[in-house]
Coordinates of C-alpha atoms and ligand atoms in Angstrom, one line a residue:
X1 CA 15.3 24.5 0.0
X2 CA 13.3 26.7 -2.4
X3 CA 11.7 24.7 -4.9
X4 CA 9.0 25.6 -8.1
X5 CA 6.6 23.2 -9.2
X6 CA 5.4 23.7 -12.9
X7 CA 2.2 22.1 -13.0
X8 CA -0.4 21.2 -10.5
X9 CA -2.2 18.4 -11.8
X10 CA -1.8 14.8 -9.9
X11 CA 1.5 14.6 -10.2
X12 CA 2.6 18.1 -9.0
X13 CA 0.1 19.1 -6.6
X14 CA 0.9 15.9 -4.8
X15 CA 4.6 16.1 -5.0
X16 CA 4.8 19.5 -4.3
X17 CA 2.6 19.1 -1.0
X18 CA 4.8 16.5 0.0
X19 CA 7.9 18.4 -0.6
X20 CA 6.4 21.4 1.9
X21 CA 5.4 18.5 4.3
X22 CA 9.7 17.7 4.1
X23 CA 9.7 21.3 5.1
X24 CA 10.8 22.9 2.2
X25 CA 9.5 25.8 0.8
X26 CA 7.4 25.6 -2.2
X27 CA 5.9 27.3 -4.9
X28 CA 3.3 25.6 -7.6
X29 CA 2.7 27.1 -10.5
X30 CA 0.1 26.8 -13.4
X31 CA -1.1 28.8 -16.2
X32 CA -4.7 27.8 -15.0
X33 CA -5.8 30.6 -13.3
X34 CA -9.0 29.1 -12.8
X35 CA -7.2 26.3 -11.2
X36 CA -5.0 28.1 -8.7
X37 CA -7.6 30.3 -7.6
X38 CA -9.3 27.5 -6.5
X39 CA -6.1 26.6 -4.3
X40 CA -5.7 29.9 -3.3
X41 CA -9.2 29.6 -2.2
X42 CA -8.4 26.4 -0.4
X43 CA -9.7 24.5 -3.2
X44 CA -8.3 20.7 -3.9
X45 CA -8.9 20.5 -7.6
X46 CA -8.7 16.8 -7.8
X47 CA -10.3 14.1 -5.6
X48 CA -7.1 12.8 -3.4
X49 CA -7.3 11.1 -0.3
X50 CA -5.7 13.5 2.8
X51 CA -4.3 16.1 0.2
X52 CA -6.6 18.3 1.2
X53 CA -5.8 18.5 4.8
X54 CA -1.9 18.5 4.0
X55 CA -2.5 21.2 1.6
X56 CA -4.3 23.3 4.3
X57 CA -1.2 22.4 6.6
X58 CA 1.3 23.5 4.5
X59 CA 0.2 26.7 3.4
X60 CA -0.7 27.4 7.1
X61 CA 3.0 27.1 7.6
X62 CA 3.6 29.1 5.0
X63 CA 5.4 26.6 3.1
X64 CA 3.5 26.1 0.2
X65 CA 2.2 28.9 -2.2
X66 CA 0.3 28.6 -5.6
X67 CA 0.7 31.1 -8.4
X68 CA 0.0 32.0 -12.2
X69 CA 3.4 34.2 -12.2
X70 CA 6.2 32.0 -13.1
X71 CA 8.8 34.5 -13.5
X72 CA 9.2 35.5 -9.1
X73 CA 8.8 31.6 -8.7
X74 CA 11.5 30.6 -10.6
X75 CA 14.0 33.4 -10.0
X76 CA 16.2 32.0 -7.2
X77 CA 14.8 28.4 -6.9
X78 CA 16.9 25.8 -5.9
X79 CA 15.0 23.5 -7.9
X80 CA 12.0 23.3 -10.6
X81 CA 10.3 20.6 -11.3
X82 CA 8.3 20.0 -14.4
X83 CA 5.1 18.4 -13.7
X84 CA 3.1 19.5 -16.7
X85 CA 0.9 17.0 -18.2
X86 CA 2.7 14.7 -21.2
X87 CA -1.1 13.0 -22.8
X88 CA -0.6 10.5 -25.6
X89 CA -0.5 12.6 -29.1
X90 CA -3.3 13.8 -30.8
X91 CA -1.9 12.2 -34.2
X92 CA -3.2 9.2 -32.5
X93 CA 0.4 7.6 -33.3
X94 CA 1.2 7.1 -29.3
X95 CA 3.7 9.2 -29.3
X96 CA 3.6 11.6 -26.0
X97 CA 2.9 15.0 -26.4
X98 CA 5.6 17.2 -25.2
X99 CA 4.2 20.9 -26.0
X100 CA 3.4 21.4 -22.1
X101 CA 7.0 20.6 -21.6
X102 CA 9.2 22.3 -24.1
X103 CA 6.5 25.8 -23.2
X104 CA 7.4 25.6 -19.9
X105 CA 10.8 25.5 -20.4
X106 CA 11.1 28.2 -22.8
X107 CA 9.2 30.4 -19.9
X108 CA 11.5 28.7 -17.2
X109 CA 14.7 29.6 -19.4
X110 CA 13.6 33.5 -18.8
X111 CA 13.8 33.6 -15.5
X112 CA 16.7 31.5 -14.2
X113 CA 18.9 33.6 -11.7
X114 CA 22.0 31.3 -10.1
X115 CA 22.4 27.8 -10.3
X116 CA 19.1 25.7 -10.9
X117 CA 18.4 21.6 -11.4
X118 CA 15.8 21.5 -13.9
X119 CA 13.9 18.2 -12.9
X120 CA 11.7 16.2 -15.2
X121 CA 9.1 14.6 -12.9
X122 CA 6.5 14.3 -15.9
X123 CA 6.7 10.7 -17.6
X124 CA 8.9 11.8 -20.9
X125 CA 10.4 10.4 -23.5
X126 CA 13.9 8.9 -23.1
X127 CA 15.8 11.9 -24.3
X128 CA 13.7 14.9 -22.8
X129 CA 15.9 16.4 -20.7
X130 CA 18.8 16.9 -22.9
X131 CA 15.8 18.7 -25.1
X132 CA 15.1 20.4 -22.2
X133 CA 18.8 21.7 -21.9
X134 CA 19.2 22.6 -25.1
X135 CA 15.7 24.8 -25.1
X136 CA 17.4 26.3 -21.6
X137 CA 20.5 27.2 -23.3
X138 CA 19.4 28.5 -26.4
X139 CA 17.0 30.7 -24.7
X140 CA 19.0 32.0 -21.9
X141 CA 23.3 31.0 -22.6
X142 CA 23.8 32.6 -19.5
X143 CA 21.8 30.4 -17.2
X144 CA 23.3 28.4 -14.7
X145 CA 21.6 25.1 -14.7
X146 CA 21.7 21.1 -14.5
X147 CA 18.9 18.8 -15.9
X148 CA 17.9 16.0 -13.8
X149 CA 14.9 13.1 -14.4
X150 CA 13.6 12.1 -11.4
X151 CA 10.0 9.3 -12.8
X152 CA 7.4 9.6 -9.8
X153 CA 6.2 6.3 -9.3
X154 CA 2.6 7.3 -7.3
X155 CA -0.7 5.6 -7.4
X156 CA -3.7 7.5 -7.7
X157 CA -5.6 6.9 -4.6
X158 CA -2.8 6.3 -2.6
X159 CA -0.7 9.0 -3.3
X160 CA 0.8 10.2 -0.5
X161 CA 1.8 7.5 1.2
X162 CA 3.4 6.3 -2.2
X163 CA 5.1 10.0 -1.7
X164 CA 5.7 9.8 1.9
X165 CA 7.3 5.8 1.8
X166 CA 8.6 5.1 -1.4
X167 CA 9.9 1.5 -2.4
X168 CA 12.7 3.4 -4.3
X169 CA 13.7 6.9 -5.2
X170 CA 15.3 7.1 -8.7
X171 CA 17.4 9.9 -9.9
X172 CA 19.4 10.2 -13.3
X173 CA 21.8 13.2 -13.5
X174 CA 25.0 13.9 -15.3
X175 CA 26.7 16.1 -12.5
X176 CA 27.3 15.5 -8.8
X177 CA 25.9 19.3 -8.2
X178 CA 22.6 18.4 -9.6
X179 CA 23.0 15.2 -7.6
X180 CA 23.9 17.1 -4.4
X181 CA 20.7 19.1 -5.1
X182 CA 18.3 16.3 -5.6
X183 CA 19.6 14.4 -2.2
X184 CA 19.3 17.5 -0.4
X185 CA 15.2 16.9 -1.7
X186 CA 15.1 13.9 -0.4
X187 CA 16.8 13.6 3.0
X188 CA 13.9 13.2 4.9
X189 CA 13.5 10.3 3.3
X190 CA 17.3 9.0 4.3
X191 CA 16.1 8.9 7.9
X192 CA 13.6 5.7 6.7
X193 CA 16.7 3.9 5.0
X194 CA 14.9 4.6 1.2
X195 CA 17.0 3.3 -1.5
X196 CA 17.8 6.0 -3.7
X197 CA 18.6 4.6 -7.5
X198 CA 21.0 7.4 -9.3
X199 CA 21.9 6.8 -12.2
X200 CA 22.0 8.9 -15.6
X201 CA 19.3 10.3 -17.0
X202 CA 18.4 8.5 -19.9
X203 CA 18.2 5.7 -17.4
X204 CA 16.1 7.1 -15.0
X205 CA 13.5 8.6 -17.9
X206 CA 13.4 4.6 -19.3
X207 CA 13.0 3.3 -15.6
X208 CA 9.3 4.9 -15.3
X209 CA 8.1 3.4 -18.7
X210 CA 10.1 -0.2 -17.8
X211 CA 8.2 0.1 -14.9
X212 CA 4.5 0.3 -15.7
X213 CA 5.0 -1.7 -18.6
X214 CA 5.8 -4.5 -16.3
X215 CA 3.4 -4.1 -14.3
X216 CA 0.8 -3.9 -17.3
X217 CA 1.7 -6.8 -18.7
X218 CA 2.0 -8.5 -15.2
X219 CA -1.7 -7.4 -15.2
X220 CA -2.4 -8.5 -18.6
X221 CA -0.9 -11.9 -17.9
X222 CA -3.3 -12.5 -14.9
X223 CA -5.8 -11.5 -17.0
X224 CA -5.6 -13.9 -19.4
X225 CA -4.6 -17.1 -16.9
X226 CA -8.2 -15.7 -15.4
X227 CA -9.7 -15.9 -18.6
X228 CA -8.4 -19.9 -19.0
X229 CA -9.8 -20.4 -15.3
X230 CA -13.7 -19.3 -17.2
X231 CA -13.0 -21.8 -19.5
X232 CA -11.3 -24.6 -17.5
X233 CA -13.6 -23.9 -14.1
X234 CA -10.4 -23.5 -12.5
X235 CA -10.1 -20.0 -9.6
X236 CA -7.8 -17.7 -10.2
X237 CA -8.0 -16.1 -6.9
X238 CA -6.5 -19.3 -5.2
X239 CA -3.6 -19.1 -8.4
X240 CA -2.8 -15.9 -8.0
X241 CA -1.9 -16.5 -4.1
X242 CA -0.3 -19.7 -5.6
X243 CA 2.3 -17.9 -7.6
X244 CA 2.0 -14.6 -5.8
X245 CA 3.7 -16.2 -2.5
X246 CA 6.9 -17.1 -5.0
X247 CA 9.1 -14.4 -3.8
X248 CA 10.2 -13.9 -7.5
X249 CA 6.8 -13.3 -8.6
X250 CA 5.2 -11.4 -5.8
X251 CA 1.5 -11.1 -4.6
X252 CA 0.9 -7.8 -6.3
X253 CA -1.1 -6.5 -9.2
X254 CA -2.0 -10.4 -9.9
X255 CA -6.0 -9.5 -9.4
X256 CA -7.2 -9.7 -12.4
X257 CA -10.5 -7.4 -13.6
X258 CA -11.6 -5.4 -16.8
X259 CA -8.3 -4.2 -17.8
X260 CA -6.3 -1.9 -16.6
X261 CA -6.6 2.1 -16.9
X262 CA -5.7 5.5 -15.4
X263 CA -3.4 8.4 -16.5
X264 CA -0.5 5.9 -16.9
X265 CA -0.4 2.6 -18.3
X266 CA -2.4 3.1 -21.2
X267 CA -0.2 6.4 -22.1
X268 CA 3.2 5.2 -21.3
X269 CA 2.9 1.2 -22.9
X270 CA 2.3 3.0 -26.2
X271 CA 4.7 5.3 -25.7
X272 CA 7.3 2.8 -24.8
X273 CA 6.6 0.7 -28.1
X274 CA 7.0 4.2 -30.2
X275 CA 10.4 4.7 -28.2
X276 CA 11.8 1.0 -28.8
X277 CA 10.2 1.5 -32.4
X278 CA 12.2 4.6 -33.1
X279 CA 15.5 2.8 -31.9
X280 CA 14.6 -0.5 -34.5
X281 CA 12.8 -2.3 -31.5
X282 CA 9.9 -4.4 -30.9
X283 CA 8.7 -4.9 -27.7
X284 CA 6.8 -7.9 -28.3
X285 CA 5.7 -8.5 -25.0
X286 CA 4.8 -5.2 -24.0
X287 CA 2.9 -4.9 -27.6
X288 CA 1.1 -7.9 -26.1
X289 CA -0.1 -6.3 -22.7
X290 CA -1.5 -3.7 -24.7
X291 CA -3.2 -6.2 -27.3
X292 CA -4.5 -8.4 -24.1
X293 CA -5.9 -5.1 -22.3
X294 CA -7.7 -4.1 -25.1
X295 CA -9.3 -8.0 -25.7
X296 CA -10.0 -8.2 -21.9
X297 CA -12.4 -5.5 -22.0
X298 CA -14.3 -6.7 -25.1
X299 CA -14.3 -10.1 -23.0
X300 CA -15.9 -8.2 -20.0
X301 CA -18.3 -7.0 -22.6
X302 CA -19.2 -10.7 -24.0
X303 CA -19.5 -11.7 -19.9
X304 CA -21.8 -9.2 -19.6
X305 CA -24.4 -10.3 -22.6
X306 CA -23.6 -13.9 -21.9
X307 CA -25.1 -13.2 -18.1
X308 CA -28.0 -11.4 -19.2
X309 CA -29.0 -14.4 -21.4
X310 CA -26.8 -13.7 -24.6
X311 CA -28.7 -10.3 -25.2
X312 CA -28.7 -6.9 -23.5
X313 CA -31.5 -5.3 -25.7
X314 CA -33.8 -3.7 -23.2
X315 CA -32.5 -4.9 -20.3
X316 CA -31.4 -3.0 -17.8
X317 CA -28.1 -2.6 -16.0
X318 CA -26.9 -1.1 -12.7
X319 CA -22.9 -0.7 -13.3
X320 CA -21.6 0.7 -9.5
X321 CA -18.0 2.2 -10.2
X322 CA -17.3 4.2 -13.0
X323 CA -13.4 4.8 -12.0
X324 CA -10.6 3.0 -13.4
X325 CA -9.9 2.6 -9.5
X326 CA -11.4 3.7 -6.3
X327 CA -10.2 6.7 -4.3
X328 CA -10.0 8.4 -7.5
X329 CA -12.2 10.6 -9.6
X330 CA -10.1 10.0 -12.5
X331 CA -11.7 8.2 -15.7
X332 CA -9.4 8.5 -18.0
X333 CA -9.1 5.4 -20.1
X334 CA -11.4 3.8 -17.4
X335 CA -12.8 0.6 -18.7
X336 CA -16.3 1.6 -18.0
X337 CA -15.4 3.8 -20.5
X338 CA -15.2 1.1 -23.4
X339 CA -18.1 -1.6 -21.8
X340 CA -20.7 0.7 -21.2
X341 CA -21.2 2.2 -24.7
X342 CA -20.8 -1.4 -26.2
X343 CA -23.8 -2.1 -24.2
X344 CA -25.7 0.9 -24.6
X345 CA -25.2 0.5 -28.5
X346 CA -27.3 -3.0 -28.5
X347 CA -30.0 -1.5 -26.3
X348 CA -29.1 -2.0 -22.6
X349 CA -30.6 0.8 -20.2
X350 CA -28.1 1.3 -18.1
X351 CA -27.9 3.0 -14.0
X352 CA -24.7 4.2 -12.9
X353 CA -23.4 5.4 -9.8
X354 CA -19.7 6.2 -8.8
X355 CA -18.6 7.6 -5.1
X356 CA -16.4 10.8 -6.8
X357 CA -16.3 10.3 -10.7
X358 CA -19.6 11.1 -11.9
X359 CA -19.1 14.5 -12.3
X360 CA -16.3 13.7 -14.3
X361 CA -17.7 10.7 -15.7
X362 CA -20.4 12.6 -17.9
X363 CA -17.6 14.4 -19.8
X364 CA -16.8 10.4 -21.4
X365 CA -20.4 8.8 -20.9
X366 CA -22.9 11.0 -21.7
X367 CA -26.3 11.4 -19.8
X368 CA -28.0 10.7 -22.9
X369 CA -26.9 6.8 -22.8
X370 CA -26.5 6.3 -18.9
X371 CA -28.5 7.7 -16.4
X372 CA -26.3 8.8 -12.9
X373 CA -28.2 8.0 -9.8
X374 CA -27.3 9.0 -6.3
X375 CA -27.1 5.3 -4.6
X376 CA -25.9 1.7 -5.3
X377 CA -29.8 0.7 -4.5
X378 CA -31.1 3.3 -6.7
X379 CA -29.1 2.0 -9.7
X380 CA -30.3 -1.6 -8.8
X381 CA -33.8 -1.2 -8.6
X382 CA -35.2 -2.9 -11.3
X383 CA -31.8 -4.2 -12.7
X384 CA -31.2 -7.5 -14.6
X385 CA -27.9 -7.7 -13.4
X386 CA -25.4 -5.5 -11.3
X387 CA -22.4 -4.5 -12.1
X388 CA -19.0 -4.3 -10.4
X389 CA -16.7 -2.4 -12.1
X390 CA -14.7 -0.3 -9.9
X391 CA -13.6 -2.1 -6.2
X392 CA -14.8 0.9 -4.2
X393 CA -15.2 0.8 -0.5
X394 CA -18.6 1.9 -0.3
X395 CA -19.9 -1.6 -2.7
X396 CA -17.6 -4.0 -0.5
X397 CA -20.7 -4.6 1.9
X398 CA -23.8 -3.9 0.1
X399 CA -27.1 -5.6 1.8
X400 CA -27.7 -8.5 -0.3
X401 CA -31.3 -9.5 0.9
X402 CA -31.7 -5.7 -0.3
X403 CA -30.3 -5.5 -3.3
X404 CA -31.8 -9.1 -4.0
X405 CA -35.4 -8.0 -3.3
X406 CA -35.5 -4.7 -5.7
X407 CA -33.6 -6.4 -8.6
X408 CA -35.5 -7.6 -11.3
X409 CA -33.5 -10.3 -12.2
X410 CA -30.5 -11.6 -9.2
X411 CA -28.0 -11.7 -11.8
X412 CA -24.6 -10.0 -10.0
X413 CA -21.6 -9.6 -12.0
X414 CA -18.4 -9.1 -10.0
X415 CA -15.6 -7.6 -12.2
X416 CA -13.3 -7.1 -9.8
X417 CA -13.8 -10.1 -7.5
X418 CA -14.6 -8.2 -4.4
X419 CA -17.6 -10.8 -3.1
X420 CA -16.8 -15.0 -2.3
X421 CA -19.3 -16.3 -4.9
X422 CA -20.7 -18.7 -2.1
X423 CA -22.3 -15.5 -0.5
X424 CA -24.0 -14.6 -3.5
X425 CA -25.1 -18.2 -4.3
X426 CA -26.4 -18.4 -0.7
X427 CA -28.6 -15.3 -1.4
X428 CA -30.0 -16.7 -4.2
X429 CA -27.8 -14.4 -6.8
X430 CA -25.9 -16.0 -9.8
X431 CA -22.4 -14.5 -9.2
X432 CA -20.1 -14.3 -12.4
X433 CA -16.7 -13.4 -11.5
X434 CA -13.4 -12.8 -13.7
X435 CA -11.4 -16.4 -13.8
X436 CA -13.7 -18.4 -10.6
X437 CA -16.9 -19.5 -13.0
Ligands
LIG1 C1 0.2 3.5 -11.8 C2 1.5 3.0 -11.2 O1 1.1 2.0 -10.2 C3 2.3 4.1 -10.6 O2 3.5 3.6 -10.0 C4 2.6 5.1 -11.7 O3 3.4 6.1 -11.3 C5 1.3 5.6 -12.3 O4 0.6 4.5 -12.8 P1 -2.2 4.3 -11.1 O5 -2.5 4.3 -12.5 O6 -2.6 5.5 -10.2 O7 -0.6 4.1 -10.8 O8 -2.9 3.0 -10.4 P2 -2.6 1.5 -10.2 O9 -3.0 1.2 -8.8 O10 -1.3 1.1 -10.6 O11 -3.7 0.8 -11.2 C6 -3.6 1.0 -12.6 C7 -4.7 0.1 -13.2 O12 -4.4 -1.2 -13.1 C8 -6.1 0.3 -12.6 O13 -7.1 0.3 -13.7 C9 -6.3 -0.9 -11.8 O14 -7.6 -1.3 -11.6 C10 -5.5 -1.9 -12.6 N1 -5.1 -3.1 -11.8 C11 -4.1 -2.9 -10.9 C12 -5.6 -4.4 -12.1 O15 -6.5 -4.5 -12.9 N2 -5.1 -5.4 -11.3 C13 -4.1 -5.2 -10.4 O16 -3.7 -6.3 -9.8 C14 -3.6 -4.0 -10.2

């Protein structure tokens, strides 16, 4: 099949790789120049694991292209996918911003030549796509077209596999050509038995929100059961595998940490609420994951100064992670984002060091209140605590008698629960997790 990819951020570089990897043929397009020379040039804008190398693949095999010039890309495409970024409004009112979306349409519109399935894969707004028509057919009342929603469901990090194995492939259409069209996509996928979900396409568009709302508030709840563990001196490691094994309740996203972040829950929770708001709905418990998140990183904040004595003027901080995950050089709404400033403010030097986001990191955390060093030991030397904010690989196994010997004070604060506090005890360290004080 000949499909177009509008956008090549996360979502569409990924999906559009994959695609090729089906063996379709594939054509991404952005108005970044800057951006798809660098692809052209063999250049992985993003920080991906194995996208790189199935990039390189693909366009070996001459199955995957990058371009600027919409108008040859779209012209005879089976299929084009929009995969522009959707960020939360500027107005600040949580609404998601759709310019990306409706431009690319207009420009799409243009170009159409024979039948084309216009696919959402951006996280929109229930109701989107029937924008999306209406832009098409004003545009261009000739065109020959279908809108489709088809949510992508992929975690940063882990994308491809996410890509490659889905639990669940959901599609909403309106017409069985535009359905024929999107099975087509996905047969490769038929061969590993995945469940594909149609249904219509407002359903599909609420699925992606339903579904990271859940598992924010999932979060959030874990979260705050970890917060009553502090207080009782209960462990919510041992609870979470408590509950988790209930089949109905399930093992994952129960670890609880500094709040979530990322491209996703943050944006589509508040968007949700301003969609069940516009329809004379509150989403009580959703408005309550999004309440929690934002108390569970003032929490982390209060740990912090509580560990360094009940004051962080002048001390100094190593923070290793600067992520809102590992395998990603993504910061967006990190919580290292929020805690590190609120430290900075009351005086607290602090050292920072991050496997792939610092680069990024500097556009959110300025060098003039952190300083980025090149090694977990660098930013411990001298420390009064450490740190761990982001679960990467790299700070799973650090050298304890090392790290012990050039802190200043053995103070190690564990935010994501990576370490067994008896380790760190046995070293001599106080260890302050998140719910096993
Ligand atoms: C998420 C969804 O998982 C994915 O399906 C969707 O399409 C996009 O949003 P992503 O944001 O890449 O993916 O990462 P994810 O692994 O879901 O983690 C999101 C945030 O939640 C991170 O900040 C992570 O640290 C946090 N998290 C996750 C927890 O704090 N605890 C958990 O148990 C799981």
């Amino acid at each position: 099949m000949k499909i177009t990819m509008i956008g090549t951020g996360y979502v569409g570089l990924v999906t559009g790789t994959c695609f090729a990897e089906f063996g379709h043929h594939i054509t991404c397009v952005d108005k970044d120049t800057t951006k798809i020379d660098k692809l052209l040039n063999g250049q992985i804008p993003i920080y991906e694991p194995g996208l790189d190398a199935l990039v390189a693949k693909n366009v070996g095999e001459a199955r995957l292209s990058f371009t600027s010039e919409l108008a040859d890309a779209v012209a005879g495409a089976d299929a084009v996918f929009l995969a522009v970024g959707t960020p939360t409004s500027r107005r600040g009112d949580g609404y998601a911003d759709l310019t990306y979306i409706y431009e690319a349409t207009k420009e799409i519109a243009v170009h159409l030549k024979g039948y084309t399935v216009i696919i959402d894969k951006s996280t929109v707004p229930v109701g989107t796509a029937r924008q999306v028509a209406r832009i098409i057919k004003e545009v261009n009342p000739d065109a020959d077209f279908d809108v489709a929603s088809n949510p992508e469901f992929l975690r940063e990090g882990a994308a491809i596999s996410d890509f490659m194995r889905p639990d669940r492939v959901v599609i909403g259409v309106e017409t069985a050509r535009a359905e024929a069209v999107l099975r087509d996509i996905y047969q490769p996928l038929f061969l590993q038995e995945t469940p594909i979900v149609k249904t219509d396409i407002e359903t599909a568009e609420l699925t992606k929100y339903a579904a990271n709302a859940f598992l924010a508030a999932k979060i959030s709840f874990i979260n705050e059961i970890a917060l009553l563990c502090d207080s009782i001196g209960a462990n919510v490691v041992d609870l979470a595998s408590g509950i988790g094994m209930d089949g109905r309740i399930g093992k994952k996203f129960l670890h609880p940490g500094p709040g979530y972040g990322g491209s996703c829950f943050p944006k589509d929770t508040l968007a949700l609420l301003r969609i069940a708001q516009e329809h004379g709905q509150n989403l009580r418990i959703v408005e309550s994951a999004v309440e929690v998140n934002a108390a569970q990183k003032a929490m982390m904040v209060k740990k912090i100064r509580d560990a360094l004595g009940g004051s962080e003027a002048g001390k100094t901080i190593a923070c290793l992670g600067l992520t809102f995950k590992p395998e990603t050089d993504d910061m967006r709404d990190s919580p290292a984002i929020t805690i590190l400033p609120a430290l900075a403010e009351k005086g607290a030097k602090i050292k920072a060091h991050d496997p792939q986001g610092m680069k990024e990191a500097k556009h959110y955390l300025p060098e003039s209140m952190i300083s980025y060093v090149a090694d977990p030991y660098e930013a411990a030397q001298d420390a009064d605590a450490v740190i761990l904010m982001t679960e990467w690989n790299q700070y799973r196994a650090l050298e304890l008698g090392k790290l012990g010997k050039i802190m200043n004070n053995k103070v190690f604060i564990d935010l994501r629960n990576v370490y067994r506090p008896e380790n760190l005890k046995a070293q001599g360290f106080t260890y302050i997790g998140v719910g096993r004080s």
